[in-house]
Amino acid sequence: VTIILCFIWFGLNETAALIAVIVNKTPNIAVTMREGARAVDKRLLDVAKAYQVPAGRTFIKVYLPQLYPYFLAAARGGLALVWKIVLVVELLGCSDGVGFQLSLFFQYFDITSVLAYTLAFACIIFALEAGVLRPWERRGLKWR
């Protein structure tokens, strides 16, 4: 629905697609990060306060390490949602891209090409997961 409204308001262009992605993903990120902020260990905050650690250092050394798993969860969910939105945007209003090609091949009943594009797209998503998100996760969570 958001995609269609953005197309109506902003026209069939990249700006509408970008705004649709932002509008769809921002609430999910906000809720996930809010839950992470609620889960911060109060004992660590008390220790930082007792040792009079400056607020900036407390944020970097206490909050960020504990928010990192929630950030990764938001990034994983975002990756899945954003690519779906991008495909729908290309399917509905673009004259190029993977979504457009899938629509074109589907109209021609070229199932082999539809499956090939789908498989290639899934491989790219899995490569992003393995090449970007997993290394971030290993590096960010090695303190645990």
mmCIF file of N, CA and C in Angstrom:
data_model
loop_
_atom_site.group_PDB
_atom_site.id
_atom_site.type_symbol
_atom_site.label_atom_id
_atom_site.label_comp_id
_atom_site.label_asym_id
_atom_site.label_seq_id
_atom_site.Cartn_x
_atom_site.Cartn_y
_atom_site.Cartn_z
ATOM 1 N N VAL A 1 0.831 -1.187 0.000
ATOM 2 C CA VAL A 1 0.000 0.000 0.000
ATOM 3 C C VAL A 1 0.873 1.248 0.000
ATOM 4 N N THR A 2 1.912 1.236 0.814
ATOM 5 C CA THR A 2 2.798 2.394 0.892
ATOM 6 C C THR A 2 3.461 2.667 -0.450
ATOM 7 N N ILE A 3 3.835 1.606 -1.136
ATOM 8 C CA ILE A 3 4.494 1.768 -2.432
ATOM 9 C C ILE A 3 3.562 2.452 -3.421
ATOM 10 N N ILE A 4 2.331 2.007 -3.469
ATOM 11 C CA ILE A 4 1.362 2.589 -4.399
ATOM 12 C C ILE A 4 1.107 4.053 -4.061
ATOM 13 N N LEU A 5 0.955 4.354 -2.759
ATOM 14 C CA LEU A 5 0.750 5.743 -2.359
ATOM 15 C C LEU A 5 1.955 6.615 -2.718
ATOM 16 N N CYS A 6 3.143 6.106 -2.521
ATOM 17 C CA CYS A 6 4.345 6.871 -2.890
ATOM 18 C C CYS A 6 4.416 7.092 -4.391
ATOM 19 N N PHE A 7 4.008 6.106 -5.176
ATOM 20 C CA PHE A 7 3.970 6.286 -6.631
ATOM 21 C C PHE A 7 2.966 7.364 -7.017
ATOM 22 N N ILE A 8 1.820 7.393 -6.343
ATOM 23 C CA ILE A 8 0.804 8.405 -6.637
ATOM 24 C C ILE A 8 1.312 9.789 -6.249
ATOM 25 N N TRP A 9 1.913 9.900 -5.063
ATOM 26 C CA TRP A 9 2.349 11.199 -4.557
ATOM 27 C C TRP A 9 3.595 11.729 -5.260
ATOM 28 N N PHE A 10 4.567 10.855 -5.529
ATOM 29 C CA PHE A 10 5.865 11.309 -6.030
ATOM 30 C C PHE A 10 6.148 10.909 -7.476
ATOM 31 N N GLY A 11 5.269 10.119 -8.073
ATOM 32 C CA GLY A 11 5.475 9.673 -9.439
ATOM 33 C C GLY A 11 6.268 8.371 -9.484
ATOM 34 N N LEU A 12 6.407 7.823 -10.673
ATOM 35 C CA LEU A 12 7.127 6.564 -10.873
ATOM 36 C C LEU A 12 8.618 6.841 -11.007
ATOM 37 N N ASN A 13 9.277 7.038 -9.876
ATOM 38 C CA ASN A 13 10.707 7.336 -9.909
ATOM 39 C C ASN A 13 11.402 6.711 -8.711
ATOM 40 N N GLU A 14 12.707 6.893 -8.678
ATOM 41 C CA GLU A 14 13.533 6.304 -7.609
ATOM 42 C C GLU A 14 13.225 6.931 -6.252
ATOM 43 N N THR A 15 12.855 8.198 -6.235
ATOM 44 C CA THR A 15 12.540 8.870 -4.970
ATOM 45 C C THR A 15 11.352 8.206 -4.296
ATOM 46 N N ALA A 16 10.333 7.890 -5.057
ATOM 47 C CA ALA A 16 9.158 7.221 -4.498
ATOM 48 C C ALA A 16 9.536 5.860 -3.934
ATOM 49 N N ALA A 17 10.388 5.143 -4.631
ATOM 50 C CA ALA A 17 10.818 3.831 -4.154
ATOM 51 C C ALA A 17 11.604 3.963 -2.860
ATOM 52 N N LEU A 18 12.512 4.932 -2.804
ATOM 53 C CA LEU A 18 13.320 5.144 -1.600
ATOM 54 C C LEU A 18 12.442 5.540 -0.414
ATOM 55 N N ILE A 19 11.502 6.426 -0.635
ATOM 56 C CA ILE A 19 10.604 6.846 0.445
ATOM 57 C C ILE A 19 9.753 5.670 0.916
ATOM 58 N N ALA A 20 9.297 4.842 -0.002
ATOM 59 C CA ALA A 20 8.503 3.665 0.382
ATOM 60 C C ALA A 20 9.323 2.719 1.252
ATOM 61 N N VAL A 21 10.570 2.511 0.913
ATOM 62 C CA VAL A 21 11.443 1.646 1.710
ATOM 63 C C VAL A 21 11.640 2.244 3.103
ATOM 64 N N ILE A 22 11.913 3.535 3.168
ATOM 65 C CA ILE A 22 12.148 4.188 4.457
ATOM 66 C C ILE A 22 10.898 4.147 5.330
ATOM 67 N N VAL A 23 9.756 4.448 4.747
ATOM 68 C CA VAL A 23 8.504 4.451 5.509
ATOM 69 C C VAL A 23 8.163 3.041 6.009
ATOM 70 N N ASN A 24 8.448 2.036 5.215
ATOM 71 C CA ASN A 24 8.133 0.669 5.628
ATOM 72 C C ASN A 24 9.089 0.135 6.680
ATOM 73 N N LYS A 25 10.350 0.507 6.622
ATOM 74 C CA LYS A 25 11.347 -0.098 7.506
ATOM 75 C C LYS A 25 11.571 0.661 8.801
ATOM 76 N N THR A 26 11.398 1.963 8.825
ATOM 77 C CA THR A 26 11.694 2.771 10.006
ATOM 78 C C THR A 26 10.947 2.312 11.262
ATOM 79 N N PRO A 27 9.652 2.027 11.218
ATOM 80 C CA PRO A 27 8.984 1.564 12.443
ATOM 81 C C PRO A 27 9.564 0.253 12.990
ATOM 82 N N ASN A 28 9.925 -0.664 12.109
ATOM 83 C CA ASN A 28 10.513 -1.926 12.563
ATOM 84 C C ASN A 28 11.846 -1.703 13.272
ATOM 85 N N ILE A 29 12.669 -0.842 12.706
ATOM 86 C CA ILE A 29 13.959 -0.537 13.326
ATOM 87 C C ILE A 29 13.742 0.141 14.672
ATOM 88 N N ALA A 30 12.818 1.079 14.727
ATOM 89 C CA ALA A 30 12.566 1.813 15.966
ATOM 90 C C ALA A 30 12.096 0.875 17.080
ATOM 91 N N VAL A 31 11.189 -0.027 16.760
ATOM 92 C CA VAL A 31 10.684 -0.959 17.775
ATOM 93 C C VAL A 31 11.786 -1.905 18.246
ATOM 94 N N THR A 32 12.576 -2.414 17.318
ATOM 95 C CA THR A 32 13.657 -3.333 17.690
ATOM 96 C C THR A 32 14.683 -2.635 18.564
ATOM 97 N N MET A 33 15.071 -1.422 18.197
ATOM 98 C CA MET A 33 16.065 -0.695 18.982
ATOM 99 C C MET A 33 15.491 -0.267 20.336
ATOM 100 N N ARG A 34 14.220 0.055 20.392
ATOM 101 C CA ARG A 34 13.591 0.386 21.673
ATOM 102 C C ARG A 34 13.636 -0.804 22.622
ATOM 103 N N GLU A 35 13.341 -1.982 22.095
ATOM 104 C CA GLU A 35 13.421 -3.181 22.920
ATOM 105 C C GLU A 35 14.845 -3.433 23.399
ATOM 106 N N GLY A 36 15.814 -3.148 22.548
ATOM 107 C CA GLY A 36 17.209 -3.280 22.955
ATOM 108 C C GLY A 36 17.572 -2.304 24.055
ATOM 109 N N ALA A 37 17.080 -1.075 23.948
ATOM 110 C CA ALA A 37 17.363 -0.072 24.984
ATOM 111 C C ALA A 37 16.724 -0.463 26.307
ATOM 112 N N ARG A 38 15.572 -1.083 26.249
ATOM 113 C CA ARG A 38 14.916 -1.546 27.477
ATOM 114 C C ARG A 38 15.664 -2.710 28.114
ATOM 115 N N ALA A 39 16.390 -3.462 27.313
ATOM 116 C CA ALA A 39 17.080 -4.656 27.814
ATOM 117 C C ALA A 39 18.492 -4.371 28.321
ATOM 118 N N VAL A 40 18.919 -3.107 28.280
ATOM 119 C CA VAL A 40 20.265 -2.770 28.746
ATOM 120 C C VAL A 40 20.378 -3.114 30.233
ATOM 121 N N ASP A 41 21.484 -3.741 30.587
ATOM 122 C CA ASP A 41 21.721 -4.175 31.967
ATOM 123 C C ASP A 41 21.882 -2.950 32.875
ATOM 124 N N LYS A 42 20.950 -2.775 33.780
ATOM 125 C CA LYS A 42 20.963 -1.616 34.677
ATOM 126 C C LYS A 42 22.152 -1.656 35.633
ATOM 127 N N ARG A 43 22.628 -2.839 35.949
ATOM 128 C CA ARG A 43 23.781 -2.943 36.855
ATOM 129 C C ARG A 43 25.026 -2.315 36.229
ATOM 130 N N LEU A 44 25.206 -2.513 34.925
ATOM 131 C CA LEU A 44 26.354 -1.892 34.259
ATOM 132 C C LEU A 44 26.229 -0.373 34.244
ATOM 133 N N LEU A 45 25.009 0.114 34.074
ATOM 134 C CA LEU A 45 24.801 1.563 34.126
ATOM 135 C C LEU A 45 25.096 2.102 35.528
ATOM 136 N N ASP A 46 24.709 1.338 36.548
ATOM 137 C CA ASP A 46 24.999 1.749 37.924
ATOM 138 C C ASP A 46 26.502 1.787 38.193
ATOM 139 N N VAL A 47 27.227 0.812 37.675
ATOM 140 C CA VAL A 47 28.684 0.792 37.839
ATOM 141 C C VAL A 47 29.306 1.996 37.129
ATOM 142 N N ALA A 48 28.857 2.284 35.921
ATOM 143 C CA ALA A 48 29.381 3.442 35.185
ATOM 144 C C ALA A 48 29.079 4.734 35.933
ATOM 145 N N LYS A 49 27.902 4.806 36.526
ATOM 146 C CA LYS A 49 27.540 5.998 37.295
ATOM 147 C C LYS A 49 28.381 6.104 38.564
ATOM 148 N N ALA A 50 28.621 4.979 39.231
ATOM 149 C CA ALA A 50 29.423 4.979 40.457
ATOM 150 C C ALA A 50 30.853 5.415 40.182
ATOM 151 N N TYR A 51 31.389 5.032 39.030
ATOM 152 C CA TYR A 51 32.757 5.427 38.670
ATOM 153 C C TYR A 51 32.793 6.760 37.919
ATOM 154 N N GLN A 52 31.669 7.426 37.829
ATOM 155 C CA GLN A 52 31.542 8.737 37.187
ATOM 156 C C GLN A 52 32.083 8.741 35.750
ATOM 157 N N VAL A 53 31.698 7.717 35.004
ATOM 158 C CA VAL A 53 32.087 7.619 33.599
ATOM 159 C C VAL A 53 31.278 8.649 32.814
ATOM 160 N N PRO A 54 31.923 9.437 31.958
ATOM 161 C CA PRO A 54 31.180 10.437 31.165
ATOM 162 C C PRO A 54 30.099 9.780 30.303
ATOM 163 N N ALA A 55 29.078 10.561 30.007
ATOM 164 C CA ALA A 55 27.921 10.034 29.275
ATOM 165 C C ALA A 55 28.305 9.468 27.909
ATOM 166 N N GLY A 56 29.187 10.137 27.199
ATOM 167 C CA GLY A 56 29.599 9.653 25.875
ATOM 168 C C GLY A 56 30.310 8.314 25.958
ATOM 169 N N ARG A 57 31.174 8.186 26.918
ATOM 170 C CA ARG A 57 31.900 6.918 27.091
ATOM 171 C C ARG A 57 30.954 5.813 27.559
ATOM 172 N N THR A 58 29.993 6.169 28.421
ATOM 173 C CA THR A 58 28.990 5.192 28.857
ATOM 174 C C THR A 58 28.196 4.691 27.662
ATOM 175 N N PHE A 59 27.845 5.609 26.777
ATOM 176 C CA PHE A 59 27.093 5.205 25.584
ATOM 177 C C PHE A 59 27.909 4.239 24.737
ATOM 178 N N ILE A 60 29.191 4.571 24.529
ATOM 179 C CA ILE A 60 30.032 3.739 23.664
ATOM 180 C C ILE A 60 30.378 2.399 24.302
ATOM 181 N N LYS A 61 30.653 2.409 25.594
ATOM 182 C CA LYS A 61 31.148 1.189 26.245
ATOM 183 C C LYS A 61 30.052 0.341 26.886
ATOM 184 N N VAL A 62 28.901 0.924 27.196
ATOM 185 C CA VAL A 62 27.833 0.168 27.858
ATOM 186 C C VAL A 62 26.653 -0.053 26.918
ATOM 187 N N TYR A 63 26.110 1.029 26.366
ATOM 188 C CA TYR A 63 24.916 0.908 25.536
ATOM 189 C C TYR A 63 25.176 0.199 24.206
ATOM 190 N N LEU A 64 26.162 0.685 23.445
ATOM 191 C CA LEU A 64 26.380 0.141 22.098
ATOM 192 C C LEU A 64 26.642 -1.366 22.072
ATOM 193 N N PRO A 65 27.518 -1.900 22.937
ATOM 194 C CA PRO A 65 27.712 -3.353 22.885
ATOM 195 C C PRO A 65 26.437 -4.150 23.180
ATOM 196 N N GLN A 66 25.578 -3.606 24.030
ATOM 197 C CA GLN A 66 24.346 -4.323 24.357
ATOM 198 C C GLN A 66 23.258 -4.114 23.304
ATOM 199 N N LEU A 67 23.353 -3.027 22.554
ATOM 200 C CA LEU A 67 22.381 -2.775 21.480
ATOM 201 C C LEU A 67 22.766 -3.462 20.175
ATOM 202 N N TYR A 68 24.009 -3.870 20.058
ATOM 203 C CA TYR A 68 24.502 -4.459 18.809
ATOM 204 C C TYR A 68 23.678 -5.655 18.334
ATOM 205 N N PRO A 69 23.310 -6.623 19.193
ATOM 206 C CA PRO A 69 22.474 -7.736 18.703
ATOM 207 C C PRO A 69 21.122 -7.272 18.162
ATOM 208 N N TYR A 70 20.568 -6.244 18.768
ATOM 209 C CA TYR A 70 19.289 -5.727 18.294
ATOM 210 C C TYR A 70 19.453 -4.999 16.965
ATOM 211 N N PHE A 71 20.565 -4.298 16.808
ATOM 212 C CA PHE A 71 20.870 -3.657 15.538
ATOM 213 C C PHE A 71 21.004 -4.701 14.428
ATOM 214 N N LEU A 72 21.691 -5.815 14.740
ATOM 215 C CA LEU A 72 21.843 -6.884 13.748
ATOM 216 C C LEU A 72 20.501 -7.514 13.390
ATOM 217 N N ALA A 73 19.645 -7.689 14.384
ATOM 218 C CA ALA A 73 18.309 -8.232 14.109
ATOM 219 C C ALA A 73 17.524 -7.294 13.204
ATOM 220 N N ALA A 74 17.623 -6.003 13.460
ATOM 221 C CA ALA A 74 16.943 -5.024 12.606
ATOM 222 C C ALA A 74 17.530 -5.036 11.202
ATOM 223 N N ALA A 75 18.848 -5.194 11.103
ATOM 224 C CA ALA A 75 19.493 -5.226 9.782
ATOM 225 C C ALA A 75 19.066 -6.460 9.000
ATOM 226 N N ARG A 76 19.011 -7.613 9.662
ATOM 227 C CA ARG A 76 18.570 -8.835 8.971
ATOM 228 C C ARG A 76 17.128 -8.723 8.500
ATOM 229 N N GLY A 77 16.268 -8.270 9.386
ATOM 230 C CA GLY A 77 14.869 -8.075 8.999
ATOM 231 C C GLY A 77 14.733 -7.032 7.912
ATOM 232 N N GLY A 78 15.550 -5.994 8.010
ATOM 233 C CA GLY A 78 15.520 -4.937 6.998
ATOM 234 C C GLY A 78 15.960 -5.421 5.645
ATOM 235 N N LEU A 79 16.997 -6.250 5.622
ATOM 236 C CA LEU A 79 17.478 -6.788 4.352
ATOM 237 C C LEU A 79 16.374 -7.579 3.651
ATOM 238 N N ALA A 80 15.690 -8.407 4.402
ATOM 239 C CA ALA A 80 14.606 -9.201 3.807
ATOM 240 C C ALA A 80 13.470 -8.308 3.317
ATOM 241 N N LEU A 81 13.068 -7.358 4.143
ATOM 242 C CA LEU A 81 11.941 -6.504 3.786
ATOM 243 C C LEU A 81 12.285 -5.548 2.652
ATOM 244 N N VAL A 82 13.460 -4.966 2.705
ATOM 245 C CA VAL A 82 13.839 -3.983 1.687
ATOM 246 C C VAL A 82 13.905 -4.620 0.300
ATOM 247 N N TRP A 83 14.473 -5.814 0.183
ATOM 248 C CA TRP A 83 14.559 -6.434 -1.133
ATOM 249 C C TRP A 83 13.192 -6.812 -1.673
ATOM 250 N N LYS A 84 12.276 -7.194 -0.784
ATOM 251 C CA LYS A 84 10.903 -7.468 -1.242
ATOM 252 C C LYS A 84 10.253 -6.196 -1.765
ATOM 253 N N ILE A 85 10.441 -5.109 -1.041
ATOM 254 C CA ILE A 85 9.859 -3.835 -1.462
ATOM 255 C C ILE A 85 10.462 -3.389 -2.791
ATOM 256 N N VAL A 86 11.775 -3.526 -2.924
ATOM 257 C CA VAL A 86 12.431 -3.128 -4.166
ATOM 258 C C VAL A 86 11.898 -3.948 -5.344
ATOM 259 N N LEU A 87 11.716 -5.243 -5.142
ATOM 260 C CA LEU A 87 11.156 -6.070 -6.221
ATOM 261 C C LEU A 87 9.755 -5.612 -6.607
ATOM 262 N N VAL A 88 8.923 -5.312 -5.608
ATOM 263 C CA VAL A 88 7.558 -4.862 -5.906
ATOM 264 C C VAL A 88 7.581 -3.509 -6.612
ATOM 265 N N VAL A 89 8.458 -2.620 -6.161
ATOM 266 C CA VAL A 89 8.580 -1.313 -6.815
ATOM 267 C C VAL A 89 8.965 -1.489 -8.274
ATOM 268 N N GLU A 90 9.953 -2.333 -8.534
ATOM 269 C CA GLU A 90 10.366 -2.567 -9.921
ATOM 270 C C GLU A 90 9.265 -3.262 -10.710
ATOM 271 N N LEU A 91 8.541 -4.134 -10.065
ATOM 272 C CA LEU A 91 7.451 -4.845 -10.727
ATOM 273 C C LEU A 91 6.348 -3.883 -11.145
ATOM 274 N N LEU A 92 6.023 -2.936 -10.267
ATOM 275 C CA LEU A 92 4.899 -2.040 -10.529
ATOM 276 C C LEU A 92 5.237 -0.835 -11.396
ATOM 277 N N GLY A 93 6.438 -0.264 -11.196
ATOM 278 C CA GLY A 93 6.613 1.020 -11.835
ATOM 279 C C GLY A 93 7.923 1.294 -12.527
ATOM 280 N N CYS A 94 8.756 0.317 -12.722
ATOM 281 C CA CYS A 94 10.042 0.570 -13.373
ATOM 282 C C CYS A 94 10.107 -0.174 -14.705
ATOM 283 N N SER A 95 10.973 0.318 -15.561
ATOM 284 C CA SER A 95 11.130 -0.335 -16.861
ATOM 285 C C SER A 95 12.455 -1.085 -16.950
ATOM 286 N N ASP A 96 13.085 -1.297 -15.799
ATOM 287 C CA ASP A 96 14.295 -2.106 -15.758
ATOM 288 C C ASP A 96 14.423 -2.687 -14.348
ATOM 289 N N GLY A 97 15.387 -3.553 -14.166
ATOM 290 C CA GLY A 97 15.593 -4.162 -12.859
ATOM 291 C C GLY A 97 15.092 -5.591 -12.808
ATOM 292 N N VAL A 98 15.387 -6.253 -11.718
ATOM 293 C CA VAL A 98 15.030 -7.665 -11.553
ATOM 294 C C VAL A 98 13.521 -7.846 -11.494
ATOM 295 N N GLY A 99 12.833 -6.973 -10.738
ATOM 296 C CA GLY A 99 11.372 -7.084 -10.640
ATOM 297 C C GLY A 99 10.695 -6.941 -11.993
ATOM 298 N N PHE A 100 11.178 -5.999 -12.788
ATOM 299 C CA PHE A 100 10.627 -5.812 -14.131
ATOM 300 C C PHE A 100 10.877 -7.046 -14.994
ATOM 301 N N GLN A 101 12.094 -7.581 -14.941
ATOM 302 C CA GLN A 101 12.417 -8.769 -15.734
ATOM 303 C C GLN A 101 11.571 -9.963 -15.298
ATOM 304 N N LEU A 102 11.376 -10.132 -13.981
ATOM 305 C CA LEU A 102 10.525 -11.225 -13.507
ATOM 306 C C LEU A 102 9.100 -11.071 -14.034
ATOM 307 N N SER A 103 8.587 -9.871 -14.005
ATOM 308 C CA SER A 103 7.239 -9.616 -14.515
ATOM 309 C C SER A 103 7.157 -9.914 -16.011
ATOM 310 N N LEU A 104 8.161 -9.476 -16.743
ATOM 311 C CA LEU A 104 8.182 -9.694 -18.194
ATOM 312 C C LEU A 104 8.221 -11.190 -18.516
ATOM 313 N N PHE A 105 9.116 -11.923 -17.873
ATOM 314 C CA PHE A 105 9.216 -13.361 -18.127
ATOM 315 C C PHE A 105 7.953 -14.095 -17.677
ATOM 316 N N PHE A 106 7.335 -13.615 -16.602
ATOM 317 C CA PHE A 106 6.098 -14.236 -16.132
ATOM 318 C C PHE A 106 4.980 -14.033 -17.151
ATOM 319 N N GLN A 107 4.917 -12.849 -17.766
ATOM 320 C CA GLN A 107 3.906 -12.575 -18.783
ATOM 321 C C GLN A 107 4.093 -13.465 -20.010
ATOM 322 N N TYR A 108 5.345 -13.790 -20.326
ATOM 323 C CA TYR A 108 5.647 -14.655 -21.471
ATOM 324 C C TYR A 108 5.604 -16.141 -21.109
ATOM 325 N N PHE A 109 5.245 -16.453 -19.858
ATOM 326 C CA PHE A 109 5.203 -17.835 -19.358
ATOM 327 C C PHE A 109 6.554 -18.531 -19.507
ATOM 328 N N ASP A 110 7.615 -17.756 -19.336
ATOM 329 C CA ASP A 110 8.980 -18.290 -19.419
ATOM 330 C C ASP A 110 9.427 -18.659 -18.001
ATOM 331 N N ILE A 111 8.957 -19.798 -17.532
ATOM 332 C CA ILE A 111 9.196 -20.230 -16.155
ATOM 333 C C ILE A 111 10.678 -20.475 -15.889
ATOM 334 N N THR A 112 11.408 -20.954 -16.871
ATOM 335 C CA THR A 112 12.841 -21.192 -16.693
ATOM 336 C C THR A 112 13.564 -19.894 -16.356
ATOM 337 N N SER A 113 13.259 -18.829 -17.061
ATOM 338 C CA SER A 113 13.887 -17.535 -16.787
ATOM 339 C C SER A 113 13.440 -16.963 -15.442
ATOM 340 N N VAL A 114 12.163 -17.154 -15.107
ATOM 341 C CA VAL A 114 11.667 -16.686 -13.799
ATOM 342 C C VAL A 114 12.438 -17.385 -12.684
ATOM 343 N N LEU A 115 12.586 -18.690 -12.803
ATOM 344 C CA LEU A 115 13.318 -19.448 -11.777
ATOM 345 C C LEU A 115 14.797 -19.065 -11.753
ATOM 346 N N ALA A 116 15.393 -18.820 -12.907
ATOM 347 C CA ALA A 116 16.803 -18.424 -12.963
ATOM 348 C C ALA A 116 17.009 -17.066 -12.284
ATOM 349 N N TYR A 117 16.150 -16.087 -12.582
ATOM 350 C CA TYR A 117 16.258 -14.780 -11.941
ATOM 351 C C TYR A 117 16.021 -14.889 -10.436
ATOM 352 N N THR A 118 15.046 -15.692 -10.041
ATOM 353 C CA THR A 118 14.757 -15.874 -8.621
ATOM 354 C C THR A 118 15.934 -16.510 -7.904
ATOM 355 N N LEU A 119 16.518 -17.518 -8.493
ATOM 356 C CA LEU A 119 17.672 -18.185 -7.892
ATOM 357 C C LEU A 119 18.876 -17.242 -7.806
ATOM 358 N N ALA A 120 19.118 -16.492 -8.864
ATOM 359 C CA ALA A 120 20.229 -15.543 -8.852
ATOM 360 C C ALA A 120 20.013 -14.465 -7.790
ATOM 361 N N PHE A 121 18.797 -13.990 -7.677
ATOM 362 C CA PHE A 121 18.470 -12.970 -6.681
ATOM 363 C C PHE A 121 18.649 -13.522 -5.264
ATOM 364 N N ALA A 122 18.185 -14.743 -5.037
ATOM 365 C CA ALA A 122 18.349 -15.372 -3.722
ATOM 366 C C ALA A 122 19.824 -15.576 -3.393
ATOM 367 N N CYS A 123 20.616 -15.946 -4.373
ATOM 368 C CA CYS A 123 22.061 -16.124 -4.147
ATOM 369 C C CYS A 123 22.724 -14.808 -3.760
ATOM 370 N N ILE A 124 22.301 -13.718 -4.378
ATOM 371 C CA ILE A 124 22.856 -12.410 -4.032
ATOM 372 C C ILE A 124 22.498 -12.046 -2.591
ATOM 373 N N ILE A 125 21.272 -12.302 -2.208
ATOM 374 C CA ILE A 125 20.841 -11.999 -0.838
ATOM 375 C C ILE A 125 21.615 -12.848 0.163
ATOM 376 N N PHE A 126 21.770 -14.132 -0.120
ATOM 377 C CA PHE A 126 22.543 -15.005 0.771
ATOM 378 C C PHE A 126 24.011 -14.575 0.832
ATOM 379 N N ALA A 127 24.557 -14.113 -0.284
ATOM 380 C CA ALA A 127 25.941 -13.636 -0.286
ATOM 381 C C ALA A 127 26.079 -12.378 0.573
ATOM 382 N N LEU A 128 25.111 -11.479 0.506
ATOM 383 C CA LEU A 128 25.132 -10.301 1.377
ATOM 384 C C LEU A 128 25.056 -10.703 2.845
ATOM 385 N N GLU A 129 24.209 -11.657 3.131
ATOM 386 C CA GLU A 129 24.078 -12.158 4.508
ATOM 387 C C GLU A 129 25.408 -12.743 4.992
ATOM 388 N N ALA A 130 26.004 -13.609 4.171
ATOM 389 C CA ALA A 130 27.238 -14.284 4.578
ATOM 390 C C ALA A 130 28.452 -13.357 4.509
ATOM 391 N N GLY A 131 28.471 -12.445 3.562
ATOM 392 C CA GLY A 131 29.647 -11.607 3.378
ATOM 393 C C GLY A 131 29.654 -10.321 4.176
ATOM 394 N N VAL A 132 28.472 -9.847 4.599
ATOM 395 C CA VAL A 132 28.411 -8.576 5.326
ATOM 396 C C VAL A 132 27.888 -8.760 6.744
ATOM 397 N N LEU A 133 26.687 -9.320 6.865
ATOM 398 C CA LEU A 133 26.058 -9.385 8.185
ATOM 399 C C LEU A 133 26.738 -10.370 9.140
ATOM 400 N N ARG A 134 27.103 -11.535 8.666
ATOM 401 C CA ARG A 134 27.758 -12.504 9.563
ATOM 402 C C ARG A 134 29.111 -12.027 10.070
ATOM 403 N N PRO A 135 29.978 -11.440 9.221
ATOM 404 C CA PRO A 135 31.229 -10.886 9.769
ATOM 405 C C PRO A 135 30.991 -9.764 10.787
ATOM 406 N N TRP A 136 30.010 -8.901 10.532
ATOM 407 C CA TRP A 136 29.669 -7.865 11.511
ATOM 408 C C TRP A 136 29.252 -8.502 12.828
ATOM 409 N N GLU A 137 28.456 -9.569 12.709
ATOM 410 C CA GLU A 137 27.976 -10.245 13.913
ATOM 411 C C GLU A 137 29.134 -10.869 14.686
ATOM 412 N N ARG A 138 30.034 -11.545 13.998
ATOM 413 C CA ARG A 138 31.185 -12.160 14.672
ATOM 414 C C ARG A 138 32.053 -11.105 15.351
ATOM 415 N N ARG A 139 32.302 -10.017 14.645
ATOM 416 C CA ARG A 139 33.152 -8.973 15.201
ATOM 417 C C ARG A 139 32.469 -8.262 16.372
ATOM 418 N N GLY A 140 31.193 -8.006 16.244
ATOM 419 C CA GLY A 140 30.481 -7.251 17.276
ATOM 420 C C GLY A 140 30.113 -8.049 18.502
ATOM 421 N N LEU A 141 30.011 -9.358 18.361
ATOM 422 C CA LEU A 141 29.573 -10.182 19.487
ATOM 423 C C LEU A 141 30.686 -11.037 20.072
ATOM 424 N N LYS A 142 31.925 -10.809 19.697
ATOM 425 C CA LYS A 142 33.008 -11.641 20.221
ATOM 426 C C LYS A 142 33.276 -11.378 21.698
ATOM 427 N N TRP A 143 32.779 -10.268 22.226
ATOM 428 C CA TRP A 143 32.958 -9.967 23.645
ATOM 429 C C TRP A 143 32.081 -10.834 24.531
ATOM 430 N N ARG A 144 31.055 -11.448 23.953
ATOM 431 C CA ARG A 144 30.127 -12.235 24.771
ATOM 432 C C ARG A 144 30.710 -13.552 25.138
#
